[in-house]
Each structure stands twice: as C-alpha cells, then as structure tokens.
Amino acid sequence: MTEYNGKLYFLTTSNSGLTAVYEYVDQKTAPKISLSFRYILQGSRYETKGTTFDISTPKFKERYIELRHLAVHGGSLYAGGKAGFFRMKPDGSWEELELPVEGAMPGSGQAIWAMKKLNGELYAVMGFYVQYADNPEGLVSRRLFKFTGTNWQASPSYEYVDVGLLGDPNDIEFFDGAFFVASNGGYHKIPATQAGEAPAVEQDTEELDL
C-alpha cells in the first residue's frame, strides 16, 4: 500500500489470478479499480474500469501478469512486477514504461521482482536475459538497478552483481552501508561505496534454514 495525492492505493489479486491496483478515498466511497489487466475480446460488452491493459496482445502473452510493488518517486506513482513497469499519469490513467535496462539482451523482456524507494532513489531487482560469448541465446540474470527517469541503470556501487543465486527475490533494503536483497532462500548483501571510489563487487550470500 502507498499514499499518493491524498488517496490510498493498494494491490490485490482477483480469483482468476490477475493483479489490479485499487484506489481508496474514504469510508463513504467504495474502492475503485485504477489499473487492471484483462482479456478484452473484440466486440465484448465488458465495461473496463480504470486503465485496463489487454493481456491477449502479443507482448503480454509472454509475461506472468502480476504486480508486486507500488512506490511514489519524483511526484509520480509507479507499479512494478512481472507484468512490467507502469506510471500513473496526471489525469489518473496509467501508462506502461518499456525502458532500456543496462546490460540486458536486446529484445528480451524484463520482470521486476522487488522495487522500493531507498535514500531518495527508486531501486528494483530485475530479471532479464544477458548475452554471453559462450551462450548467445542468453541466460537469465537478476540484478539490482536504479531508475533514472529514462532507463534502469546499474549503479557504480554494485557493478552488475547477480542476485539470482538464492531463488526468487522479494524485497530490498539499504542498511548499514549495504543493499540487502531478500529471497525465498536467504539473503544477498551488496556493499555500497562512497562516491568516487571503485565499484564494490564483494558480496555475501547466506542461505537460511527454515
């Protein structure tokens, strides 16, 4: 959940497994759908509510339709997940931001596993394909990025550190001079450095017994 422009926004999932963003104003007003995903058939009489993305289109067929996080950054509300990266426009409608991801294989899709505003910046753990000389078809990588407003950029403080060693990432935090990425198998610590210093590539990964 997050507050934005005097309203409360939250994520929920329908019985069919599709994600929606709801807008809550007060106790006198029923929450309404702000952003949703549906199969919109030609000639259908279904009345869309809020901004509705048609998941029968080719680009959405390749994605798992799920949003995981909401964040307010730079005066705008953002939603991110495996379905993509979305921003609310001034009129209350939503737009998808298909932005370049530094180091990603051209044409490969990207999924946001975790997203949070930290130290005044918007960060996300993103999954995408990276192309290597010995594997031209690409391998899946999950790395931590900072949103610049026009793209997702690897910070010099953690120079292409792969955090996909412990399973699915689900949260990120900055604590005691380092970024921590939690997953369903443990956590990943990525030390940050001060401006002007060489990138920190030392990492700590720890699996947890449950």
C-alpha positions as semicolon CSV with decimal commas, in nm:
position;residue;x (nm);y (nm);z (nm)
1;M;0,000;0,000;0,000
2;T;0,104;0,358;-0,052
3;E;-0,048;0,706;-0,020
4;Y;-0,046;0,933;-0,322
5;N;-0,218;1,269;-0,368
6;G;-0,440;1,218;-0,064
7;K;-0,558;0,874;-0,173
8;L;-0,456;0,523;-0,072
9;Y;-0,352;0,273;-0,340
10;F;-0,312;-0,099;-0,289
11;L;-0,256;-0,416;-0,489
12;T;-0,490;-0,711;-0,489
13;T;-0,539;-1,027;-0,693
14;S;-0,867;-1,149;-0,837
15;N;-0,997;-1,506;-0,821
16;S;-0,861;-1,557;-1,172
17;G;-0,512;-1,463;-1,053
18;L;-0,490;-1,125;-1,226
19;T;-0,348;-0,824;-1,044
20;A;-0,524;-0,489;-1,004
21;V;-0,439;-0,158;-0,838
22;Y;-0,724;-0,016;-0,630
23;E;-0,783;0,343;-0,520
24;Y;-0,932;0,419;-0,177
25;V;-1,058;0,768;-0,086
26;D;-1,268;0,741;0,233
27;Q;-1,524;0,527;0,415
28;K;-1,810;0,683;0,221
29;T;-1,666;0,588;-0,117
30;A;-1,621;0,232;-0,236
31;P;-1,265;0,146;-0,351
32;K;-1,238;0,151;-0,728
33;I;-1,007;-0,013;-0,978
34;S;-0,734;0,219;-1,101
35;L;-0,524;-0,027;-1,305
36;S;-0,614;-0,377;-1,421
37;F;-0,534;-0,650;-1,674
38;R;-0,792;-0,849;-1,871
39;Y;-0,857;-1,042;-2,189
40;I;-1,055;-0,795;-2,397
41;L;-1,233;-0,980;-2,675
42;Q;-1,335;-0,799;-2,991
43;G;-1,700;-0,698;-2,964
44;S;-1,708;-0,769;-2,592
45;R;-1,958;-0,566;-2,388
46;Y;-1,742;-0,586;-2,077
47;E;-1,705;-0,241;-1,924
48;T;-1,341;-0,174;-1,840
49;K;-1,270;0,009;-1,517
50;G;-0,979;0,246;-1,473
51;T;-0,690;0,178;-1,707
52;T;-0,717;-0,176;-1,845
53;F;-0,438;-0,346;-2,038
54;D;-0,542;-0,618;-2,282
55;I;-0,339;-0,929;-2,198
56;S;-0,440;-1,101;-2,521
57;T;-0,189;-0,879;-2,703
58;P;0,141;-1,046;-2,804
59;K;0,364;-0,859;-2,559
60;F;0,156;-0,961;-2,257
61;K;0,123;-1,324;-2,365
62;E;0,490;-1,373;-2,277
63;R;0,453;-1,231;-1,927
64;Y;0,324;-1,351;-1,592
65;I;0,052;-1,096;-1,511
66;E;0,150;-0,994;-1,161
67;L;0,232;-0,665;-0,989
68;R;0,432;-0,679;-0,667
69;H;0,510;-0,326;-0,557
70;L;0,388;0,034;-0,553
71;A;0,618;0,333;-0,500
72;V;0,597;0,712;-0,514
73;H;0,900;0,874;-0,671
74;G;0,960;1,213;-0,830
75;G;0,598;1,314;-0,780
76;S;0,458;1,010;-0,965
77;L;0,308;0,679;-0,860
78;Y;0,469;0,364;-1,003
79;A;0,364;0,000;-1,007
80;G;0,607;-0,281;-1,085
81;G;0,611;-0,657;-1,117
82;K;0,643;-0,942;-1,363
83;A;0,372;-0,774;-1,571
84;G;0,601;-0,475;-1,630
85;F;0,663;-0,121;-1,508
86;F;0,377;0,133;-1,502
87;R;0,333;0,500;-1,411
88;M;0,019;0,694;-1,327
89;K;-0,029;0,999;-1,548
90;P;-0,156;1,336;-1,418
91;D;-0,512;1,256;-1,532
92;G;-0,518;0,938;-1,321
93;S;-0,475;0,693;-1,608
94;W;-0,174;0,462;-1,635
95;E;0,098;0,413;-1,895
96;E;0,348;0,133;-1,938
97;L;0,714;0,235;-1,937
98;E;0,918;0,000;-2,152
99;L;1,260;0,138;-2,063
100;P;1,609;0,017;-2,153
101;V;1,782;-0,196;-1,890
102;E;2,159;-0,158;-1,886
103;G;2,324;-0,487;-1,980
104;A;2,005;-0,660;-2,094
105;M;1,999;-0,865;-2,411
106;P;1,832;-0,660;-2,689
107;G;1,470;-0,757;-2,734
108;S;1,449;-0,954;-2,411
109;G;1,170;-0,888;-2,166
110;Q;1,224;-0,765;-1,814
111;A;1,046;-0,856;-1,490
112;I;1,055;-0,659;-1,165
113;W;1,092;-0,890;-0,866
114;A;1,127;-0,622;-0,598
115;M;1,102;-0,242;-0,603
116;K;1,145;0,022;-0,333
117;K;1,242;0,385;-0,281
118;L;1,569;0,395;-0,087
119;N;1,778;0,701;0,001
120;G;1,560;0,916;-0,225
121;E;1,609;0,691;-0,529
122;L;1,391;0,420;-0,682
123;Y;1,559;0,077;-0,697
124;A;1,443;-0,254;-0,838
125;V;1,571;-0,609;-0,861
126;M;1,506;-0,701;-1,222
127;G;1,516;-1,028;-1,407
128;F;1,621;-1,030;-1,772
129;Y;1,840;-1,209;-2,027
130;V;2,213;-1,140;-2,057
131;Q;2,402;-1,249;-2,367
132;Y;2,745;-1,408;-2,327
133;A;3,004;-1,507;-2,586
134;D;2,968;-1,875;-2,495
135;N;2,589;-1,852;-2,471
136;P;2,450;-1,630;-2,747
137;E;2,091;-1,729;-2,667
138;G;2,125;-1,562;-2,328
139;L;2,095;-1,661;-1,965
140;V;1,855;-1,525;-1,704
141;S;2,010;-1,280;-1,461
142;R;1,863;-1,090;-1,165
143;R;2,036;-0,769;-1,068
144;L;1,984;-0,450;-0,873
145;F;1,919;-0,129;-1,068
146;K;1,840;0,237;-1,010
147;F;1,564;0,416;-1,201
148;T;1,698;0,730;-1,370
149;G;1,368;0,853;-1,512
150;T;1,456;0,736;-1,863
151;N;1,610;0,391;-1,805
152;W;1,723;0,134;-1,547
153;Q;2,092;0,183;-1,473
154;A;2,341;-0,032;-1,286
155;S;2,490;0,180;-1,009
156;P;2,871;0,202;-0,992
157;S;2,839;0,083;-0,634
158;Y;2,740;-0,269;-0,733
159;E;2,863;-0,312;-1,092
160;Y;2,645;-0,588;-1,240
161;V;2,615;-0,801;-0,929
162;D;2,396;-1,103;-0,992
163;V;2,149;-1,170;-0,709
164;G;1,983;-1,472;-0,863
165;L;2,168;-1,728;-0,654
166;L;1,904;-1,778;-0,387
167;G;1,580;-1,814;-0,575
168;D;1,312;-1,551;-0,625
169;P;1,396;-1,206;-0,479
170;N;1,106;-1,047;-0,292
171;D;1,236;-0,738;-0,107
172;I;1,525;-0,492;-0,093
173;E;1,654;-0,257;0,176
174;F;1,955;-0,036;0,246
175;F;2,109;-0,096;0,589
176;D;2,447;-0,025;0,746
177;G;2,607;0,089;0,420
178;A;2,488;-0,203;0,208
179;F;2,198;-0,319;-0,004
180;F;2,020;-0,632;0,117
181;V;1,811;-0,845;-0,118
182;A;1,583;-1,100;0,049
183;S;1,460;-1,406;-0,136
184;N;1,273;-1,727;-0,066
185;G;1,602;-1,899;0,015
186;G;1,801;-1,645;0,215
187;Y;1,950;-1,303;0,157
188;H;2,214;-1,132;-0,053
189;K;2,430;-0,843;0,077
190;I;2,581;-0,595;-0,169
191;P;2,817;-0,340;-0,006
192;A;2,792;0,014;-0,141
193;T;3,085;0,253;-0,174
194;Q;3,120;0,626;-0,138
195;A;3,108;0,847;-0,446
196;G;3,431;0,844;-0,642
197;E;3,553;0,510;-0,512
198;A;3,592;0,195;-0,719
199;P;3,281;-0,023;-0,751
200;A;3,230;-0,271;-0,471
201;V;3,197;-0,624;-0,606
202;E;3,236;-0,811;-0,278
203;Q;2,915;-0,985;-0,185
204;D;2,780;-1,200;0,095
205;T;2,519;-1,465;0,026
206;E;2,364;-1,669;0,302
207;E;2,110;-1,944;0,281
208;L;1,873;-1,976;0,576
209;D;1,734;-2,291;0,733
210;L;1,358;-2,277;0,774
